Amino acid sequence: MAPIRFIHTADLHLGSPFTGITGIAPAQRKKLSDTVYQAFDRLIDYAVREHPDFVLIAGDIYDGEDRALRAQFKFQQGMERLSDAGVPVLISHGNHDHLGGVWSRFELPENVHVFGGKVTSRHFTAAGNSVTVTGFSYGERHVKEGKITDFPQADENADYHIGMLHGSMDGDSSHAVYAPFRKEQLLSRNYHYWALGHIHLRQILNRHPFIVYPGNIQGRHRNEAGAKGFYDVRLDGAETELEFIPTSAVNFDSLSVSCTGILHMNELIDACTAAAGQYTAEGSAVIGVLHLTDLDADSSELLDGVPESALLETVQEALDASSIRAWITNIVIEDTFSETSVSAIGEKISSTLARWQPADWKRNLKDLYQHPKASRYLAPLTEELMQEIKSEAIPKIHRAMRTGGQTGEN
């Protein structure tokens, strides 16, 4: 028995739009619209270059059952490239691209085998080994019943037997539950590897044998964060090796910038662009939230009173000017310094203000509200206004009364 090597991918979702993105300009959004195709091209480029024994695609090639014309054309071109390279492909369609959809059909090359609506097995030779792959395609979108009972026991005449299943663990509520299975049911078939699809989070459910979700090849919204891609799998008898190959052209993620020692705004902007540049140097653009952390006395004072919208606009302009492929959707200032380094006087003032009841507010602001000129410009002292003043005043007291900073004499 010789080793075999194959690619396990799933959930390409060709034709999928980006959703749930805020703070992205129309021109920037347009640049992002083709990233799922860029990710697919990276998958095909890798397969052509590395020439595995075969490729497994475990469902949801397309994002919708209507299979967008452009998406089908891009996929057909990719399969032609693999055909020219002599790489076989086995496909099982999932709930998004089920066989019952209506679409303009493209003829796929002879290197591609598509499983039908019933569980069947494909037998072929790879690297001198007898290989059996068992799988099925969704005949319709909603396959609620378990299909694992239709999978046969491992082929005794095959050196390697692999199962392909687009579905979810029974009881897993992270996705819609389709073709549910229990891990024990997969293990009972005694296959060498289970190539799963449907769950977009990359995960390994079992080792010996491996039961694997490769995740999708391109994150589509902020809930699909981090690098996306596929697995390069090597089976050598009972031994299995997996290598994750990233394909995502853009990642949804978070960036963190330490503000310790930053005195001036230009230093902060440079630190933000440097963090984004370091992230994108690995080959993927990023859409994410920028976290400003580790504030000290100087950086906390620097950011005090700066509107988040103005800071966000300035940081993004700097990124655009630098040609760094990063889009910041919002900025989070994690200012724990001003809350933990307050002088005793500042702490006493803020704690007193926090305990004020409506009667205290009226008593302490009586002179102001009774002033013949000033009173005309004051809003009624409602409980909502008291809470609003309190929420804005206490952080300002903390910043103004930091230990080692101002003492309030001025």
mmCIF file of C-alpha atoms in Angstrom:
data_model
loop_
_atom_site.group_PDB
_atom_site.id
_atom_site.type_symbol
_atom_site.label_atom_id
_atom_site.label_comp_id
_atom_site.label_asym_id
_atom_site.label_seq_id
_atom_site.Cartn_x
_atom_site.Cartn_y
_atom_site.Cartn_z
ATOM 1 C CA MET A 1 0.000 0.000 0.000
ATOM 2 C CA ALA A 2 1.496 3.301 -1.147
ATOM 3 C CA PRO A 3 0.593 6.782 0.125
ATOM 4 C CA ILE A 4 -2.079 8.858 -1.600
ATOM 5 C CA ARG A 5 -2.539 12.613 -1.555
ATOM 6 C CA PHE A 6 -5.726 14.566 -2.192
ATOM 7 C CA ILE A 7 -7.348 17.942 -1.650
ATOM 8 C CA HIS A 8 -10.405 18.159 0.586
ATOM 9 C CA THR A 9 -12.451 21.315 0.073
ATOM 10 C CA ALA A 10 -16.087 22.296 0.509
ATOM 11 C CA ASP A 11 -18.481 25.237 0.657
ATOM 12 C CA LEU A 12 -17.008 27.289 -2.176
ATOM 13 C CA HIS A 13 -20.216 29.347 -2.382
ATOM 14 C CA LEU A 14 -19.322 30.831 -5.749
ATOM 15 C CA GLY A 15 -21.514 33.835 -6.440
ATOM 16 C CA SER A 16 -21.928 34.711 -2.778
ATOM 17 C CA PRO A 17 -22.176 38.437 -1.912
ATOM 18 C CA PHE A 18 -20.547 40.060 1.094
ATOM 19 C CA THR A 19 -23.132 40.861 3.752
ATOM 20 C CA GLY A 20 -23.332 42.710 7.033
ATOM 21 C CA ILE A 21 -20.413 45.056 6.349
ATOM 22 C CA THR A 22 -20.655 48.583 7.680
ATOM 23 C CA GLY A 23 -18.222 51.443 7.289
ATOM 24 C CA ILE A 24 -17.118 50.365 3.820
ATOM 25 C CA ALA A 25 -17.282 52.900 1.015
ATOM 26 C CA PRO A 26 -18.985 51.855 -2.274
ATOM 27 C CA ALA A 27 -15.674 51.896 -4.142
ATOM 28 C CA GLN A 28 -14.113 49.656 -1.507
ATOM 29 C CA ARG A 29 -17.090 47.311 -1.510
ATOM 30 C CA LYS A 30 -16.703 46.861 -5.267
ATOM 31 C CA LYS A 31 -13.108 45.719 -4.775
ATOM 32 C CA LEU A 32 -14.353 43.023 -2.409
ATOM 33 C CA SER A 33 -17.075 41.627 -4.645
ATOM 34 C CA ASP A 34 -14.786 39.193 -6.487
ATOM 35 C CA THR A 35 -12.899 37.783 -3.518
ATOM 36 C CA VAL A 36 -14.747 34.453 -3.553
ATOM 37 C CA TYR A 37 -13.565 33.935 -7.131
ATOM 38 C CA GLN A 38 -10.022 34.912 -6.152
ATOM 39 C CA ALA A 39 -10.146 32.288 -3.407
ATOM 40 C CA PHE A 40 -11.351 29.689 -5.921
ATOM 41 C CA ASP A 41 -8.509 30.624 -8.289
ATOM 42 C CA ARG A 42 -6.029 30.082 -5.455
ATOM 43 C CA LEU A 43 -7.477 26.614 -4.897
ATOM 44 C CA ILE A 44 -7.151 25.699 -8.570
ATOM 45 C CA ASP A 45 -3.659 27.226 -8.852
ATOM 46 C CA TYR A 46 -2.509 25.108 -5.922
ATOM 47 C CA ALA A 47 -3.995 21.900 -7.347
ATOM 48 C CA VAL A 48 -2.426 22.485 -10.757
ATOM 49 C CA ARG A 49 0.944 23.275 -9.190
ATOM 50 C CA GLU A 50 0.992 20.461 -6.596
ATOM 51 C CA HIS A 51 -0.804 17.843 -8.712
ATOM 52 C CA PRO A 52 -2.541 15.738 -6.004
ATOM 53 C CA ASP A 53 -3.967 12.338 -6.889
ATOM 54 C CA PHE A 54 -7.513 13.774 -6.836
ATOM 55 C CA VAL A 55 -9.713 16.563 -5.455
ATOM 56 C CA LEU A 56 -12.827 16.135 -3.283
ATOM 57 C CA ILE A 57 -15.449 18.931 -3.187
ATOM 58 C CA ALA A 58 -17.952 18.160 -0.419
ATOM 59 C CA GLY A 59 -20.945 20.313 -1.369
ATOM 60 C CA ASP A 60 -22.136 23.883 -1.881
ATOM 61 C CA ILE A 61 -20.024 24.791 -4.862
ATOM 62 C CA TYR A 62 -22.527 27.560 -5.588
ATOM 63 C CA ASP A 63 -24.245 29.945 -3.222
ATOM 64 C CA GLY A 64 -27.753 29.422 -4.595
ATOM 65 C CA GLU A 65 -29.813 26.761 -6.269
ATOM 66 C CA ASP A 66 -30.122 28.984 -9.353
ATOM 67 C CA ARG A 67 -26.332 28.756 -9.794
ATOM 68 C CA ALA A 68 -25.376 32.180 -11.155
ATOM 69 C CA LEU A 69 -24.167 32.047 -14.739
ATOM 70 C CA ARG A 70 -20.832 33.683 -13.964
ATOM 71 C CA ALA A 71 -20.254 31.300 -11.060
ATOM 72 C CA GLN A 72 -20.870 28.272 -13.266
ATOM 73 C CA PHE A 73 -18.562 29.606 -15.955
ATOM 74 C CA LYS A 74 -15.750 30.227 -13.451
ATOM 75 C CA PHE A 75 -16.176 26.734 -12.015
ATOM 76 C CA GLN A 76 -16.222 25.100 -15.449
ATOM 77 C CA GLN A 77 -12.999 26.924 -16.342
ATOM 78 C CA GLY A 78 -11.392 25.689 -13.134
ATOM 79 C CA MET A 79 -12.369 22.099 -13.878
ATOM 80 C CA GLU A 80 -10.916 22.446 -17.377
ATOM 81 C CA ARG A 81 -7.609 23.537 -15.867
ATOM 82 C CA LEU A 82 -7.594 20.492 -13.593
ATOM 83 C CA SER A 83 -8.460 18.298 -16.558
ATOM 84 C CA ASP A 84 -5.506 19.666 -18.504
ATOM 85 C CA ALA A 85 -3.316 18.939 -15.463
ATOM 86 C CA GLY A 86 -4.663 15.379 -15.226
ATOM 87 C CA VAL A 87 -6.247 15.814 -11.773
ATOM 88 C CA PRO A 88 -9.536 13.911 -11.169
ATOM 89 C CA VAL A 89 -12.322 15.647 -9.220
ATOM 90 C CA LEU A 90 -15.184 14.099 -7.236
ATOM 91 C CA ILE A 91 -18.169 16.295 -6.341
ATOM 92 C CA SER A 92 -21.121 15.928 -4.020
ATOM 93 C CA HIS A 93 -23.647 18.788 -4.214
ATOM 94 C CA GLY A 94 -25.118 20.181 -1.003
ATOM 95 C CA ASN A 95 -28.194 22.077 0.115
ATOM 96 C CA HIS A 96 -27.213 25.343 -1.603
ATOM 97 C CA ASP A 97 -26.509 23.791 -5.019
ATOM 98 C CA HIS A 98 -28.802 20.766 -4.945
ATOM 99 C CA LEU A 99 -29.645 18.827 -8.096
ATOM 100 C CA GLY A 100 -33.249 20.061 -8.120
ATOM 101 C CA GLY A 101 -32.347 23.679 -8.883
ATOM 102 C CA VAL A 102 -32.951 25.417 -12.197
ATOM 103 C CA TRP A 103 -29.856 26.663 -13.995
ATOM 104 C CA SER A 104 -28.127 26.998 -17.359
ATOM 105 C CA ARG A 105 -26.083 23.833 -17.507
ATOM 106 C CA PHE A 106 -22.379 23.760 -18.369
ATOM 107 C CA GLU A 107 -20.709 20.583 -19.568
ATOM 108 C CA LEU A 108 -17.941 19.570 -17.208
ATOM 109 C CA PRO A 109 -14.826 17.746 -18.499
ATOM 110 C CA GLU A 110 -14.412 13.978 -18.154
ATOM 111 C CA ASN A 111 -12.085 14.266 -15.133
ATOM 112 C CA VAL A 112 -15.082 15.326 -13.013
ATOM 113 C CA HIS A 113 -17.384 12.797 -11.346
ATOM 114 C CA VAL A 114 -20.613 14.108 -9.797
ATOM 115 C CA PHE A 115 -22.405 11.895 -7.297
ATOM 116 C CA GLY A 116 -26.139 11.486 -7.861
ATOM 117 C CA GLY A 117 -29.024 11.742 -5.428
ATOM 118 C CA LYS A 118 -28.451 8.258 -3.983
ATOM 119 C CA VAL A 119 -25.433 7.074 -2.029
ATOM 120 C CA THR A 120 -23.054 5.350 -4.447
ATOM 121 C CA SER A 121 -19.360 4.464 -4.592
ATOM 122 C CA ARG A 122 -16.720 5.423 -7.131
ATOM 123 C CA HIS A 123 -13.784 3.027 -7.604
ATOM 124 C CA PHE A 124 -10.515 4.105 -9.229
ATOM 125 C CA THR A 125 -6.750 3.778 -8.993
ATOM 126 C CA ALA A 126 -4.518 6.478 -7.475
ATOM 127 C CA ALA A 127 -0.743 6.235 -7.024
ATOM 128 C CA GLY A 128 -1.002 2.514 -7.660
ATOM 129 C CA ASN A 129 -3.662 2.030 -4.993
ATOM 130 C CA SER A 130 -7.261 0.891 -5.224
ATOM 131 C CA VAL A 131 -9.407 3.767 -3.920
ATOM 132 C CA THR A 132 -13.138 3.856 -3.163
ATOM 133 C CA VAL A 133 -14.990 7.102 -2.519
ATOM 134 C CA THR A 134 -18.604 6.960 -1.352
ATOM 135 C CA GLY A 135 -20.972 9.922 -1.406
ATOM 136 C CA PHE A 136 -24.192 11.505 -2.666
ATOM 137 C CA SER A 137 -25.622 14.838 -3.826
ATOM 138 C CA TYR A 138 -28.687 16.557 -2.416
ATOM 139 C CA GLY A 139 -31.638 15.956 -4.698
ATOM 140 C CA GLU A 140 -33.437 18.894 -3.093
ATOM 141 C CA ARG A 141 -32.542 21.684 -0.686
ATOM 142 C CA HIS A 142 -33.967 20.223 2.503
ATOM 143 C CA VAL A 143 -32.520 16.806 3.286
ATOM 144 C CA LYS A 144 -33.636 16.406 6.875
ATOM 145 C CA GLU A 145 -33.309 12.664 7.200
ATOM 146 C CA GLY A 146 -30.012 10.981 7.988
ATOM 147 C CA LYS A 147 -28.196 9.498 4.995
ATOM 148 C CA ILE A 148 -25.394 7.782 6.862
ATOM 149 C CA THR A 149 -27.385 4.549 7.109
ATOM 150 C CA ASP A 150 -27.094 4.263 3.301
ATOM 151 C CA PHE A 151 -23.283 4.271 3.425
ATOM 152 C CA PRO A 152 -21.842 0.735 3.137
ATOM 153 C CA GLN A 153 -19.118 -0.761 5.259
ATOM 154 C CA ALA A 154 -15.556 -0.159 4.072
ATOM 155 C CA ASP A 155 -14.675 -1.867 0.811
ATOM 156 C CA GLU A 156 -12.445 -4.832 1.708
ATOM 157 C CA ASN A 157 -10.950 -4.794 -1.769
ATOM 158 C CA ALA A 158 -9.865 -1.167 -1.568
ATOM 159 C CA ASP A 159 -6.574 0.064 -0.150
ATOM 160 C CA TYR A 160 -8.314 3.274 0.879
ATOM 161 C CA HIS A 161 -11.997 4.032 1.421
ATOM 162 C CA ILE A 162 -13.148 7.641 1.831
ATOM 163 C CA GLY A 163 -16.606 8.960 2.680
ATOM 164 C CA MET A 164 -18.003 12.286 1.440
ATOM 165 C CA LEU A 165 -20.873 13.780 3.416
ATOM 166 C CA HIS A 166 -22.395 17.260 3.329
ATOM 167 C CA GLY A 167 -24.260 17.491 6.610
ATOM 168 C CA SER A 168 -24.130 18.304 10.295
ATOM 169 C CA MET A 169 -23.661 16.521 13.567
ATOM 170 C CA ASP A 170 -26.954 15.567 15.128
ATOM 171 C CA GLY A 171 -27.752 18.298 17.655
ATOM 172 C CA ASP A 172 -25.393 20.917 16.187
ATOM 173 C CA SER A 173 -27.392 24.155 15.962
ATOM 174 C CA SER A 174 -24.632 26.356 14.462
ATOM 175 C CA HIS A 175 -26.055 25.716 10.977
ATOM 176 C CA ALA A 176 -29.337 24.452 9.630
ATOM 177 C CA VAL A 177 -29.432 20.713 10.339
ATOM 178 C CA TYR A 178 -29.237 18.723 7.114
ATOM 179 C CA ALA A 179 -28.374 15.026 6.614
ATOM 180 C CA PRO A 180 -27.666 14.678 10.363
ATOM 181 C CA PHE A 181 -25.228 12.082 11.636
ATOM 182 C CA ARG A 182 -23.573 10.921 14.828
ATOM 183 C CA LYS A 183 -19.826 10.516 14.975
ATOM 184 C CA GLU A 184 -20.224 6.928 16.113
ATOM 185 C CA GLN A 185 -22.118 6.178 12.898
ATOM 186 C CA LEU A 186 -19.219 7.421 10.771
ATOM 187 C CA LEU A 187 -16.670 5.476 12.796
ATOM 188 C CA SER A 188 -18.696 2.295 12.455
ATOM 189 C CA ARG A 189 -18.135 2.288 8.675
ATOM 190 C CA ASN A 190 -14.360 1.818 9.149
ATOM 191 C CA TYR A 191 -13.402 4.275 6.405
ATOM 192 C CA HIS A 192 -9.908 5.762 6.237
ATOM 193 C CA TYR A 193 -11.149 9.363 6.041
ATOM 194 C CA TRP A 194 -14.394 11.318 6.151
ATOM 195 C CA ALA A 195 -14.527 14.440 3.948
ATOM 196 C CA LEU A 196 -17.322 16.592 5.347
ATOM 197 C CA GLY A 197 -18.958 19.825 4.206
ATOM 198 C CA HIS A 198 -21.699 22.273 5.297
ATOM 199 C CA ILE A 199 -20.147 23.707 8.494
ATOM 200 C CA HIS A 200 -18.050 26.775 7.647
ATOM 201 C CA LEU A 201 -15.881 26.553 10.756
ATOM 202 C CA ARG A 202 -12.729 24.535 10.102
ATOM 203 C CA GLN A 203 -12.596 21.641 12.571
ATOM 204 C CA ILE A 204 -11.457 18.078 13.096
ATOM 205 C CA LEU A 205 -14.151 15.959 14.750
ATOM 206 C CA ASN A 206 -12.029 12.826 15.126
ATOM 207 C CA ARG A 207 -8.563 11.427 14.536
ATOM 208 C CA HIS A 208 -7.818 7.818 13.612
ATOM 209 C CA PRO A 209 -9.665 7.991 11.336
ATOM 210 C CA PHE A 210 -9.901 11.682 10.574
ATOM 211 C CA ILE A 211 -13.376 13.210 10.309
ATOM 212 C CA VAL A 212 -12.872 16.707 8.955
ATOM 213 C CA TYR A 213 -14.667 19.924 8.069
ATOM 214 C CA PRO A 214 -12.324 22.111 5.985
ATOM 215 C CA GLY A 215 -14.589 25.164 6.345
ATOM 216 C CA ASN A 216 -15.329 27.471 3.440
ATOM 217 C CA ILE A 217 -12.659 28.981 1.176
ATOM 218 C CA GLN A 218 -13.669 32.620 1.736
ATOM 219 C CA GLY A 219 -15.350 34.245 4.725
ATOM 220 C CA ARG A 220 -18.533 36.066 3.691
ATOM 221 C CA HIS A 221 -19.295 38.156 6.785
ATOM 222 C CA ARG A 222 -17.868 39.067 10.187
ATOM 223 C CA ASN A 223 -19.144 35.840 11.777
ATOM 224 C CA GLU A 224 -16.833 33.860 9.475
ATOM 225 C CA ALA A 225 -13.617 35.326 10.829
ATOM 226 C CA GLY A 226 -10.015 34.356 10.238
ATOM 227 C CA ALA A 227 -8.176 32.622 7.420
ATOM 228 C CA LYS A 228 -10.219 30.286 5.213
ATOM 229 C CA GLY A 229 -9.052 27.571 2.863
ATOM 230 C CA PHE A 230 -8.843 23.796 2.364
ATOM 231 C CA TYR A 231 -6.832 20.752 3.437
ATOM 232 C CA ASP A 232 -4.036 19.012 1.587
ATOM 233 C CA VAL A 233 -4.429 15.434 2.863
ATOM 234 C CA ARG A 234 -1.892 12.602 2.827
ATOM 235 C CA LEU A 235 -2.968 9.063 3.695
ATOM 236 C CA ASP A 236 -0.217 6.504 4.273
ATOM 237 C CA GLY A 237 -1.796 3.319 5.510
ATOM 238 C CA ALA A 238 -3.186 4.114 8.950
ATOM 239 C CA GLU A 239 -1.315 7.425 9.149
ATOM 240 C CA THR A 240 -2.905 10.730 8.103
ATOM 241 C CA GLU A 241 -1.310 14.150 7.646
ATOM 242 C CA LEU A 242 -3.295 17.352 7.075
ATOM 243 C CA GLU A 243 -1.912 20.672 5.895
ATOM 244 C CA PHE A 244 -4.200 23.700 5.901
ATOM 245 C CA ILE A 245 -3.810 25.817 2.765
ATOM 246 C CA PRO A 246 -5.261 29.345 3.080
ATOM 247 C CA THR A 247 -7.159 30.729 0.098
ATOM 248 C CA SER A 248 -9.196 33.660 1.431
ATOM 249 C CA ALA A 249 -8.444 36.855 -0.448
ATOM 250 C CA VAL A 250 -9.772 38.881 2.469
ATOM 251 C CA ASN A 251 -10.198 37.912 6.118
ATOM 252 C CA PHE A 252 -12.714 39.196 8.610
ATOM 253 C CA ASP A 253 -10.644 39.714 11.727
ATOM 254 C CA SER A 254 -9.527 42.035 14.534
ATOM 255 C CA LEU A 255 -6.383 44.136 14.693
ATOM 256 C CA SER A 256 -4.783 45.210 17.951
ATOM 257 C CA VAL A 257 -2.505 48.230 18.433
ATOM 258 C CA SER A 258 -0.691 48.912 21.712
ATOM 259 C CA CYS A 259 -0.803 52.600 22.615
ATOM 260 C CA THR A 260 1.885 52.475 25.312
ATOM 261 C CA GLY A 261 4.400 55.271 24.768
ATOM 262 C CA ILE A 262 2.420 57.052 22.051
ATOM 263 C CA LEU A 263 2.519 60.810 22.524
ATOM 264 C CA HIS A 264 1.315 62.219 19.205
ATOM 265 C CA MET A 265 -1.518 61.436 16.817
ATOM 266 C CA ASN A 266 0.824 60.822 13.874
ATOM 267 C CA GLU A 267 2.528 58.097 15.934
ATOM 268 C CA LEU A 268 -0.834 56.463 16.524
ATOM 269 C CA ILE A 269 -1.760 56.591 12.841
ATOM 270 C CA ASP A 270 1.631 55.095 11.920
ATOM 271 C CA ALA A 271 1.146 52.298 14.485
ATOM 272 C CA CYS A 272 -2.285 51.483 13.018
ATOM 273 C CA THR A 273 -0.991 51.299 9.445
ATOM 274 C CA ALA A 274 1.978 49.197 10.584
ATOM 275 C CA ALA A 275 -0.335 46.676 12.275
ATOM 276 C CA ALA A 276 -2.495 46.428 9.158
ATOM 277 C CA GLY A 277 0.570 46.112 6.937
ATOM 278 C CA GLN A 278 1.977 43.294 9.048
ATOM 279 C CA TYR A 279 -1.329 41.408 8.854
ATOM 280 C CA THR A 280 -1.737 41.777 5.090
ATOM 281 C CA ALA A 281 1.905 40.884 4.418
ATOM 282 C CA GLU A 282 0.835 37.240 4.680
ATOM 283 C CA GLY A 283 -1.198 37.631 1.492
ATOM 284 C CA SER A 284 -4.773 38.355 2.570
ATOM 285 C CA ALA A 285 -6.563 41.662 2.891
ATOM 286 C CA VAL A 286 -8.473 42.302 6.099
ATOM 287 C CA ILE A 287 -11.849 43.746 7.040
ATOM 288 C CA GLY A 288 -11.992 44.248 10.742
ATOM 289 C CA VAL A 289 -12.305 46.063 14.012
ATOM 290 C CA LEU A 290 -9.290 48.008 15.264
ATOM 291 C CA HIS A 291 -8.684 47.674 19.014
ATOM 292 C CA LEU A 292 -6.521 50.324 20.697
ATOM 293 C CA THR A 293 -5.081 48.720 23.836
ATOM 294 C CA ASP A 294 -2.550 49.304 26.634
ATOM 295 C CA LEU A 295 -3.328 52.995 27.042
ATOM 296 C CA ASP A 296 -1.070 54.946 29.378
ATOM 297 C CA ALA A 297 -1.356 58.502 30.708
ATOM 298 C CA ASP A 298 -0.158 60.131 27.483
ATOM 299 C CA SER A 299 -2.132 58.057 24.990
ATOM 300 C CA SER A 300 -5.273 58.239 27.114
ATOM 301 C CA GLU A 301 -4.990 62.020 27.172
ATOM 302 C CA LEU A 302 -4.284 62.027 23.422
ATOM 303 C CA LEU A 303 -7.510 60.184 22.668
ATOM 304 C CA ASP A 304 -9.637 62.041 25.188
ATOM 305 C CA GLY A 305 -12.399 63.865 23.329
ATOM 306 C CA VAL A 306 -11.416 62.593 19.871
ATOM 307 C CA PRO A 307 -14.581 61.412 18.051
ATOM 308 C CA GLU A 308 -14.333 57.786 16.982
ATOM 309 C CA SER A 309 -15.730 58.683 13.559
ATOM 310 C CA ALA A 310 -12.955 61.235 12.954
ATOM 311 C CA LEU A 311 -10.276 58.776 14.055
ATOM 312 C CA LEU A 312 -11.768 56.007 11.895
ATOM 313 C CA GLU A 313 -11.849 58.274 8.845
ATOM 314 C CA THR A 314 -8.248 59.372 9.362
ATOM 315 C CA VAL A 315 -6.920 55.846 9.868
ATOM 316 C CA GLN A 316 -8.725 54.583 6.767
ATOM 317 C CA GLU A 317 -7.386 57.487 4.681
ATOM 318 C CA ALA A 318 -3.866 56.594 5.809
ATOM 319 C CA LEU A 319 -4.428 52.957 4.834
ATOM 320 C CA ASP A 320 -5.801 53.951 1.425
ATOM 321 C CA ALA A 321 -2.810 56.214 0.792
ATOM 322 C CA SER A 322 -0.397 53.425 1.720
ATOM 323 C CA SER A 323 -2.079 50.880 -0.612
ATOM 324 C CA ILE A 324 -2.433 48.487 2.324
ATOM 325 C CA ARG A 325 -5.421 46.228 1.669
ATOM 326 C CA ALA A 326 -7.212 46.815 4.961
ATOM 327 C CA TRP A 327 -10.658 48.189 5.717
ATOM 328 C CA ILE A 328 -11.452 49.185 9.288
ATOM 329 C CA THR A 329 -15.154 49.093 10.076
ATOM 330 C CA ASN A 330 -14.922 50.578 13.563
ATOM 331 C CA ILE A 331 -12.451 51.395 16.336
ATOM 332 C CA VAL A 332 -12.658 50.209 19.935
ATOM 333 C CA ILE A 333 -10.657 52.156 22.519
ATOM 334 C CA GLU A 334 -9.930 49.882 25.459
ATOM 335 C CA ASP A 335 -9.060 52.602 27.978
ATOM 336 C CA THR A 336 -8.601 50.733 31.236
ATOM 337 C CA PHE A 337 -5.909 53.172 32.346
ATOM 338 C CA SER A 338 -8.238 56.061 33.103
ATOM 339 C CA GLU A 339 -10.364 53.756 35.259
ATOM 340 C CA THR A 340 -7.513 52.178 37.229
ATOM 341 C CA SER A 341 -5.083 55.068 37.697
ATOM 342 C CA VAL A 342 -7.324 57.712 39.210
ATOM 343 C CA SER A 343 -6.064 59.826 42.093
ATOM 344 C CA ALA A 344 -7.737 59.647 45.485
ATOM 345 C CA ILE A 345 -9.371 63.025 44.923
ATOM 346 C CA GLY A 346 -10.682 61.981 41.519
ATOM 347 C CA GLU A 347 -11.993 58.720 42.910
ATOM 348 C CA LYS A 348 -13.795 60.561 45.703
ATOM 349 C CA ILE A 349 -15.399 63.055 43.292
ATOM 350 C CA SER A 350 -16.548 60.395 40.817
ATOM 351 C CA SER A 351 -17.898 58.069 43.518
ATOM 352 C CA THR A 352 -19.808 60.986 45.099
ATOM 353 C CA LEU A 353 -21.322 61.874 41.735
ATOM 354 C CA ALA A 354 -22.261 58.249 41.138
ATOM 355 C CA ARG A 355 -24.257 58.200 44.404
ATOM 356 C CA TRP A 356 -26.228 61.383 43.711
ATOM 357 C CA GLN A 357 -29.987 61.020 43.902
ATOM 358 C CA PRO A 358 -32.436 63.413 42.111
ATOM 359 C CA ALA A 359 -32.670 65.556 45.262
ATOM 360 C CA ASP A 360 -28.865 65.936 45.295
ATOM 361 C CA TRP A 361 -28.838 67.049 41.679
ATOM 362 C CA LYS A 362 -31.520 69.657 42.278
ATOM 363 C CA ARG A 363 -29.844 70.949 45.417
ATOM 364 C CA ASN A 364 -26.368 71.234 43.901
ATOM 365 C CA LEU A 365 -27.572 72.730 40.618
ATOM 366 C CA LYS A 366 -30.147 75.042 42.233
ATOM 367 C CA ASP A 367 -28.124 78.233 41.728
ATOM 368 C CA LEU A 368 -27.524 77.414 38.066
ATOM 369 C CA TYR A 369 -31.163 76.629 37.314
ATOM 370 C CA GLN A 370 -32.334 79.747 39.203
ATOM 371 C CA HIS A 371 -29.999 82.053 37.307
ATOM 372 C CA PRO A 372 -32.185 84.522 35.320
ATOM 373 C CA LYS A 373 -30.104 84.265 32.130
ATOM 374 C CA ALA A 374 -28.521 80.806 32.233
ATOM 375 C CA SER A 375 -31.749 78.980 33.073
ATOM 376 C CA ARG A 376 -33.238 79.886 29.684
ATOM 377 C CA TYR A 377 -30.631 77.698 27.944
ATOM 378 C CA LEU A 378 -30.869 74.637 30.192
ATOM 379 C CA ALA A 379 -32.844 71.496 29.456
ATOM 380 C CA PRO A 380 -35.219 70.243 32.151
ATOM 381 C CA LEU A 381 -33.386 68.263 34.819
ATOM 382 C CA THR A 382 -34.966 64.883 34.104
ATOM 383 C CA GLU A 383 -33.636 61.529 35.263
ATOM 384 C CA GLU A 384 -32.480 60.821 31.704
ATOM 385 C CA LEU A 385 -30.445 64.032 31.652
ATOM 386 C CA MET A 386 -28.944 63.228 35.053
ATOM 387 C CA GLN A 387 -27.805 59.807 33.817
ATOM 388 C CA GLU A 388 -26.420 61.294 30.611
ATOM 389 C CA ILE A 389 -24.401 63.918 32.508
ATOM 390 C CA LYS A 390 -23.159 61.274 34.939
ATOM 391 C CA SER A 391 -22.068 58.877 32.160
ATOM 392 C CA GLU A 392 -20.104 61.619 30.410
ATOM 393 C CA ALA A 393 -18.733 63.336 33.512
ATOM 394 C CA ILE A 394 -17.228 60.379 35.363
ATOM 395 C CA PRO A 395 -14.816 59.334 32.531
ATOM 396 C CA LYS A 396 -13.745 62.971 32.179
ATOM 397 C CA ILE A 397 -13.095 63.190 35.924
ATOM 398 C CA HIS A 398 -10.988 60.029 35.705
ATOM 399 C CA ARG A 399 -8.886 61.410 32.870
ATOM 400 C CA ALA A 400 -8.475 64.811 34.521
ATOM 401 C CA MET A 401 -7.584 63.358 37.923
ATOM 402 C CA ARG A 402 -5.174 60.551 37.009
ATOM 403 C CA THR A 403 -2.472 59.686 39.507
ATOM 404 C CA GLY A 404 0.636 61.591 38.539
ATOM 405 C CA GLY A 405 -1.391 63.832 36.249
ATOM 406 C CA GLN A 406 -3.506 66.862 36.987
ATOM 407 C CA THR A 407 -4.586 67.359 40.594
ATOM 408 C CA GLY A 408 -7.505 69.617 40.004
ATOM 409 C CA GLU A 409 -6.004 72.869 41.302
ATOM 410 C CA ASN A 410 -6.638 74.496 37.949
#
